[in-house]
Short mmCIF file of C-alpha atoms in Angstrom, two decimals:
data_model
loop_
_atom_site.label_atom_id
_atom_site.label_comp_id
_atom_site.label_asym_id
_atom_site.label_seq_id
_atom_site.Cartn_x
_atom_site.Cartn_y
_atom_site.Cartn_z
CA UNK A 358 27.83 21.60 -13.33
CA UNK A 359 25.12 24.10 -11.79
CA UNK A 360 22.44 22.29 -9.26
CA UNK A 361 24.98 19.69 -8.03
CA UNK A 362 25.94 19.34 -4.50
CA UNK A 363 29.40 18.59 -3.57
CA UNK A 364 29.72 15.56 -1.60
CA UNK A 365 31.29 15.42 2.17
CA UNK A 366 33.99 13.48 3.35
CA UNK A 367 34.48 11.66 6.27
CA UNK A 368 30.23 11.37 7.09
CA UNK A 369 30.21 6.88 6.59
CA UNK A 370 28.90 7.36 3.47
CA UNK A 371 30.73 6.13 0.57
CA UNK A 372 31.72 9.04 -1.99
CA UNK A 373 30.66 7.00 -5.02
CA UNK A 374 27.36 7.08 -3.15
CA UNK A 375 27.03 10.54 -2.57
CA UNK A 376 28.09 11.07 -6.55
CA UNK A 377 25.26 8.83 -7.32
CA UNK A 378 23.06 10.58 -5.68
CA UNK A 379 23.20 13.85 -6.70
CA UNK A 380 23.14 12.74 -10.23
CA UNK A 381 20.26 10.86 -10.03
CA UNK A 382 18.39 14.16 -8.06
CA UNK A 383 19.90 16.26 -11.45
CA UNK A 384 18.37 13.68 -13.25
CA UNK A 385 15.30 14.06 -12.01
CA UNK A 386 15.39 17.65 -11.88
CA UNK A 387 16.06 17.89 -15.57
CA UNK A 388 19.18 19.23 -15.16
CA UNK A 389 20.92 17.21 -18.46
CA UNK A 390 17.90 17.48 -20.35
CA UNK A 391 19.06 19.58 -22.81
CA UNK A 392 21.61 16.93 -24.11
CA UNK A 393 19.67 13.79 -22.54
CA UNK A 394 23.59 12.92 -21.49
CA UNK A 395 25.61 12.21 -18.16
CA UNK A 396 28.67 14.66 -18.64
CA UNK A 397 31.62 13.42 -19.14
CA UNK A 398 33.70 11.21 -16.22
CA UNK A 399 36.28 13.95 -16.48
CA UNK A 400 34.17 16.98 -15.60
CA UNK A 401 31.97 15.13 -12.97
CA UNK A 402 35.20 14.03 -11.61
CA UNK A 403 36.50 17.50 -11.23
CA UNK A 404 33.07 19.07 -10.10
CA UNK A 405 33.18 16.42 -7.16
CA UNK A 406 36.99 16.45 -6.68
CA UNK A 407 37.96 12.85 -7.05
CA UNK A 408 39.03 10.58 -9.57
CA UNK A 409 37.24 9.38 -12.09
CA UNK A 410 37.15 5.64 -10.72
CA UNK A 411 35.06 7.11 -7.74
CA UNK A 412 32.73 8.41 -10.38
CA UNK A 413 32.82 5.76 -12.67
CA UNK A 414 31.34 3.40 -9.72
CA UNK A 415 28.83 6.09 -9.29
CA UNK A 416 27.37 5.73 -13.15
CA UNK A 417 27.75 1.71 -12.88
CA UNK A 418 25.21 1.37 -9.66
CA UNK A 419 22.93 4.40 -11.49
CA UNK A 420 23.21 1.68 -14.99
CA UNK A 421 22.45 -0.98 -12.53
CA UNK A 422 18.92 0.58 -11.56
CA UNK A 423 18.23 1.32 -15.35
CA UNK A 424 18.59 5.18 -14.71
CA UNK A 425 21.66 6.02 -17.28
CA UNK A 426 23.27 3.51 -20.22
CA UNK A 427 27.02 3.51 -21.15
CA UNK A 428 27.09 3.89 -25.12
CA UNK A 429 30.02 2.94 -26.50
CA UNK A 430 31.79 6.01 -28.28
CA UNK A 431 29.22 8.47 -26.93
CA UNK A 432 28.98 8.07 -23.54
CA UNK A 433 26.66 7.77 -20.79
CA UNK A 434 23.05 7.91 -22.14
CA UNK A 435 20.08 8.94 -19.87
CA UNK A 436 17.56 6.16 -19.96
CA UNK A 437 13.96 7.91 -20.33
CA UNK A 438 11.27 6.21 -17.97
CA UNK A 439 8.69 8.05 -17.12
CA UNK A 440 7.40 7.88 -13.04
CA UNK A 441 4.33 6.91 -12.36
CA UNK A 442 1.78 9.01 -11.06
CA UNK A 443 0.31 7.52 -7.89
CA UNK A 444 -2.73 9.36 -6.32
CA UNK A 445 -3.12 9.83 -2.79
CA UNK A 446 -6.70 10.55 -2.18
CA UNK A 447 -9.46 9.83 0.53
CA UNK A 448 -10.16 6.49 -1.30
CA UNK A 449 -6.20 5.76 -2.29
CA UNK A 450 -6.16 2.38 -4.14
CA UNK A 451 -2.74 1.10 -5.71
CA UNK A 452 -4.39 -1.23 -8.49
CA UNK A 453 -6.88 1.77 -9.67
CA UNK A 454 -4.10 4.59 -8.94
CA UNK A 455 -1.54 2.95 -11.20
CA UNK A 456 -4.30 2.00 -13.63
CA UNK A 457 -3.46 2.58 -17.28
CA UNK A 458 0.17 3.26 -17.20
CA UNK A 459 1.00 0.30 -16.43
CA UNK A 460 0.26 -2.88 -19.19
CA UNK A 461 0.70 -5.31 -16.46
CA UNK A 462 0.29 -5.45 -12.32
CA UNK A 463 1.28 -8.06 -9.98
CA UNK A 464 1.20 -8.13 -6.45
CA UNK A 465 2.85 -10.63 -4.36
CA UNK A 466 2.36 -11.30 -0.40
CA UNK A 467 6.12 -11.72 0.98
CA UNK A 468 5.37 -13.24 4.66
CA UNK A 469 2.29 -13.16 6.97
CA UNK A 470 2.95 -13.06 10.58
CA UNK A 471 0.51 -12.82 13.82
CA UNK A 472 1.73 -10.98 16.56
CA UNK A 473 1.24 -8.70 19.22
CA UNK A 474 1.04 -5.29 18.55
CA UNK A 475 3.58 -2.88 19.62
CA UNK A 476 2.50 0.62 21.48
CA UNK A 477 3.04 2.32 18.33
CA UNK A 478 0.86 0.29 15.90
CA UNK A 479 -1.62 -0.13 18.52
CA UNK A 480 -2.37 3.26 19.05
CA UNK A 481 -2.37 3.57 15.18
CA UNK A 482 -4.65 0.95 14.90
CA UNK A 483 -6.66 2.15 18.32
CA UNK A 484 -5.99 -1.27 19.96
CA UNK A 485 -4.26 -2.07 23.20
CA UNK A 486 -1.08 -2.78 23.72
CA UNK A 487 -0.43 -6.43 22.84
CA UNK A 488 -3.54 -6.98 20.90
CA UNK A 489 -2.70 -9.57 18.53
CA UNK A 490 -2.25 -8.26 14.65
CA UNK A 491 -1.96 -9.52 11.71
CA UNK A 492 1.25 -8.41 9.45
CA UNK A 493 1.36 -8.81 5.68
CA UNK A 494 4.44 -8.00 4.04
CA UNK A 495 3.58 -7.13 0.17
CA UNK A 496 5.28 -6.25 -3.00
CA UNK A 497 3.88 -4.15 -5.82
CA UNK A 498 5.47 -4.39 -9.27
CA UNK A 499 4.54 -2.68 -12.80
CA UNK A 500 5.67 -4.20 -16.14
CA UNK A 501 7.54 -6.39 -14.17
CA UNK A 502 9.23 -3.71 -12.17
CA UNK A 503 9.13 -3.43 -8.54
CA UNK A 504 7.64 -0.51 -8.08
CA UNK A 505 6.57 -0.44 -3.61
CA UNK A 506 6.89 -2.94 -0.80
CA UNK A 507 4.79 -2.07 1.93
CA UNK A 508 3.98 -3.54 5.75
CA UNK A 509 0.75 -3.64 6.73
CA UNK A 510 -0.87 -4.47 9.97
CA UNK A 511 -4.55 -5.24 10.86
CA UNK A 512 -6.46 -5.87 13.68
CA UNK A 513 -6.29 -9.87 13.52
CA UNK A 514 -9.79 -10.57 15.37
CA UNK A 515 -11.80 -8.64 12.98
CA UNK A 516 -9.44 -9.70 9.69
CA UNK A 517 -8.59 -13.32 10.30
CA UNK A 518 -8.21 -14.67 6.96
CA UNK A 519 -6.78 -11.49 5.17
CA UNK A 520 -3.43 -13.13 4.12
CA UNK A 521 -4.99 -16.29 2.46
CA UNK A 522 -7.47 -13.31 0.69
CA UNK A 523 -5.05 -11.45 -0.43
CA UNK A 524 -3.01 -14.29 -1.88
CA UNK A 525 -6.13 -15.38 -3.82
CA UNK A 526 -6.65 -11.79 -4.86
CA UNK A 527 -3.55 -9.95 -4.96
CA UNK A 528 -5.73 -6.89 -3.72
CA UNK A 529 -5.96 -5.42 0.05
CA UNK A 530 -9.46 -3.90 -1.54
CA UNK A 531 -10.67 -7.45 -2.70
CA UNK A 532 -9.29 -8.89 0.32
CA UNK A 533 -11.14 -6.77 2.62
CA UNK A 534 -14.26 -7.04 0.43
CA UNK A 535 -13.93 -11.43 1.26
CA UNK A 536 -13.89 -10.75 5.11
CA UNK A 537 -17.48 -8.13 4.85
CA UNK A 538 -15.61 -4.91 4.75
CA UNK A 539 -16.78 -3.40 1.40
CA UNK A 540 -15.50 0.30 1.69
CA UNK A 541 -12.89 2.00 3.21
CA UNK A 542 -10.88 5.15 3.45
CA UNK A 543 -7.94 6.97 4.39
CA UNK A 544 -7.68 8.38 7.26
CA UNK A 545 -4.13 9.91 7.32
CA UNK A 546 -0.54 9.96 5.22
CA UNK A 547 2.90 10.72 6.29
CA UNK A 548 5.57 11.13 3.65
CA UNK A 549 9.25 11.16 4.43
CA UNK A 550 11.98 10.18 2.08
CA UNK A 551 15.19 7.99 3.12
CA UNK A 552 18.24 5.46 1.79
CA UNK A 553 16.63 2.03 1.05
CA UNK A 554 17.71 -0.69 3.56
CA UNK A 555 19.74 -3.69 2.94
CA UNK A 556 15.90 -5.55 2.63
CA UNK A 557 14.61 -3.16 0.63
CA UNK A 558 17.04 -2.69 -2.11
CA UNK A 559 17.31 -6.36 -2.71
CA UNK A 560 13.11 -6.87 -3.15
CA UNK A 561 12.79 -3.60 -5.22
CA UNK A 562 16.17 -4.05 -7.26
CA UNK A 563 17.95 -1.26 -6.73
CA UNK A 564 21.48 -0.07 -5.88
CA UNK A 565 23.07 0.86 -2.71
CA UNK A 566 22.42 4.51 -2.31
CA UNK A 567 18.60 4.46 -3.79
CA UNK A 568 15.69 6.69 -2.46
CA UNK A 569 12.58 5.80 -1.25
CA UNK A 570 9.78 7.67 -0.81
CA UNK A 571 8.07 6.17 2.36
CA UNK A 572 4.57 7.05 3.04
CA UNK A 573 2.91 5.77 6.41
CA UNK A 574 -1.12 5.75 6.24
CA UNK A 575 -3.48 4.78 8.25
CA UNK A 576 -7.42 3.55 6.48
CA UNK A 577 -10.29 3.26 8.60
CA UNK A 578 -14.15 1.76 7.77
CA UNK A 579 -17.07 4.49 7.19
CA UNK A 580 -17.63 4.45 10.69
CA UNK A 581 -14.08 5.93 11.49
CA UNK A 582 -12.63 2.22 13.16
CA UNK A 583 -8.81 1.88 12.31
CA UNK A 584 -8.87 -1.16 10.02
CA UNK A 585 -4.91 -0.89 8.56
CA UNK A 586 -1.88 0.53 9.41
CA UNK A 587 1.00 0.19 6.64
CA UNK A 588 4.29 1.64 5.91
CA UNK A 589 4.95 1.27 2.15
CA UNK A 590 8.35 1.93 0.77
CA UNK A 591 8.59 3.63 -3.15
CA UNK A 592 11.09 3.86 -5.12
CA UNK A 593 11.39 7.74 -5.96
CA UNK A 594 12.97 6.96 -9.47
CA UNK A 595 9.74 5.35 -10.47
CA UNK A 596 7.08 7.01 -8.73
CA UNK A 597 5.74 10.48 -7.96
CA UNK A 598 3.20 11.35 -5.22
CA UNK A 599 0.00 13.61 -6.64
CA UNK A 600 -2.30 14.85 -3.47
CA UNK A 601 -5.85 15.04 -4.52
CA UNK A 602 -8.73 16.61 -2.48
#
């Protein structure tokens, strides 16, 4: 099959791994869209030299994340859902990016921790070294599919409070709004893509080999202070990044 990469032996990465991989980037490429069909076990077992139990373990994880349905007598059926757009603009909001694709949004706060800040998120944040912070750890889910987990850190003198608000709220916007910060804006995004963690695949319900697209921002007040620093993990079968002036 054209467009797929052959996988590499001997790299610690399982084979049936690699195989699901590059189908789900053909996938997403639109590279079976013409018959809306996996090919065959058979064929994507040659085209990857190994046996077809290797690539049958490949299609089972992809069914597991919803990507591709076994159909009895016809084989392996491409499951169409569409990503969702998420914006990324000066005044990036996940509530009012997602909007109206999605019938129903629910965000739930994982953990909230205070700690000191590490030299990385306290230059991010423009603190000292060891300034306490406060981490919330957040999921994001649309029609009842986890669509982004993120960690967030804020400056815990000026945001005491912000867990309990965002629990009531379900809304880092609202939640800032609560403790007198009624605008903000982003200041800066970084977006890399890698393998979901052990963590990560578990709270977003995916399949050992998943991407994520992970974007790292930082959101400041109007006056240009650092108010949050947060890592948020995507998962790229569900979402696409649009950049927006």
């Amino acid at each position: 099959m054209a467009g797929l990469k052959q996988v590499q032996r001997q790299t610690g990465v399982a084979l049936w791994r690699q195989i699901a991989d590059r189908i789900r980037e053909a996938i997403g490429n639109g590279a079976y869209d013409e018959t809306g069909m996996v090919p065959p076990e058979i064929v994507l077992a040659l085209q990857f030299g190994v046996n077809r139990h290797t690539v049958r373990s490949a299609l089972a994880a992809l069914a597991q994340e919803g990507i591709v349905r076994a159909v009895q007598g016809r084989g392996t059926l491409i499951e169409r859902k569409e990503r969702l757009n998420f914006p990324i603009t000066r005044r990036t909001r996940f509530t009012a990016g997602i909007g109206d694709q999605a019938r129903e949004m629910r965000s739930l706060l994982l953990d909230e921790v205070t700690e000191e800040a590490s030299p990385e998120i306290a230059r991010w944040l423009g603190l000292k070294p060891g300034a306490q912070v406060i981490r919330l750890e957040t999921l994001r889910e649309a029609d009842k599919r986890p669509v982004s987990k993120a960690t967030s850190w804020f400056p815990a003198e000026r945001f005491a409070g912000i867990g309990e608000a965002y629990r009531k709220h379900q809304s880092i916007t609202k939640a800032f709004a609560d403790l007198g910060l009624a605008d903000y804006v982003r200041a800066t995004t970084e977006v890399t893509a890698a393998h979901a963690d052990t963590a990560d695949l578990a709270d977003l319900e995916l399949t050992p080999g998943a991407i994520l697209l992970i974007a790292k921002a930082m959101n400041t007040d109007l006056d240009g202070v650092p108010v949050q620093y947060s890592i948020s993990r995507f998962a790229a079968d569900r979402v696409q990044f649009t950049i927006e002036n």
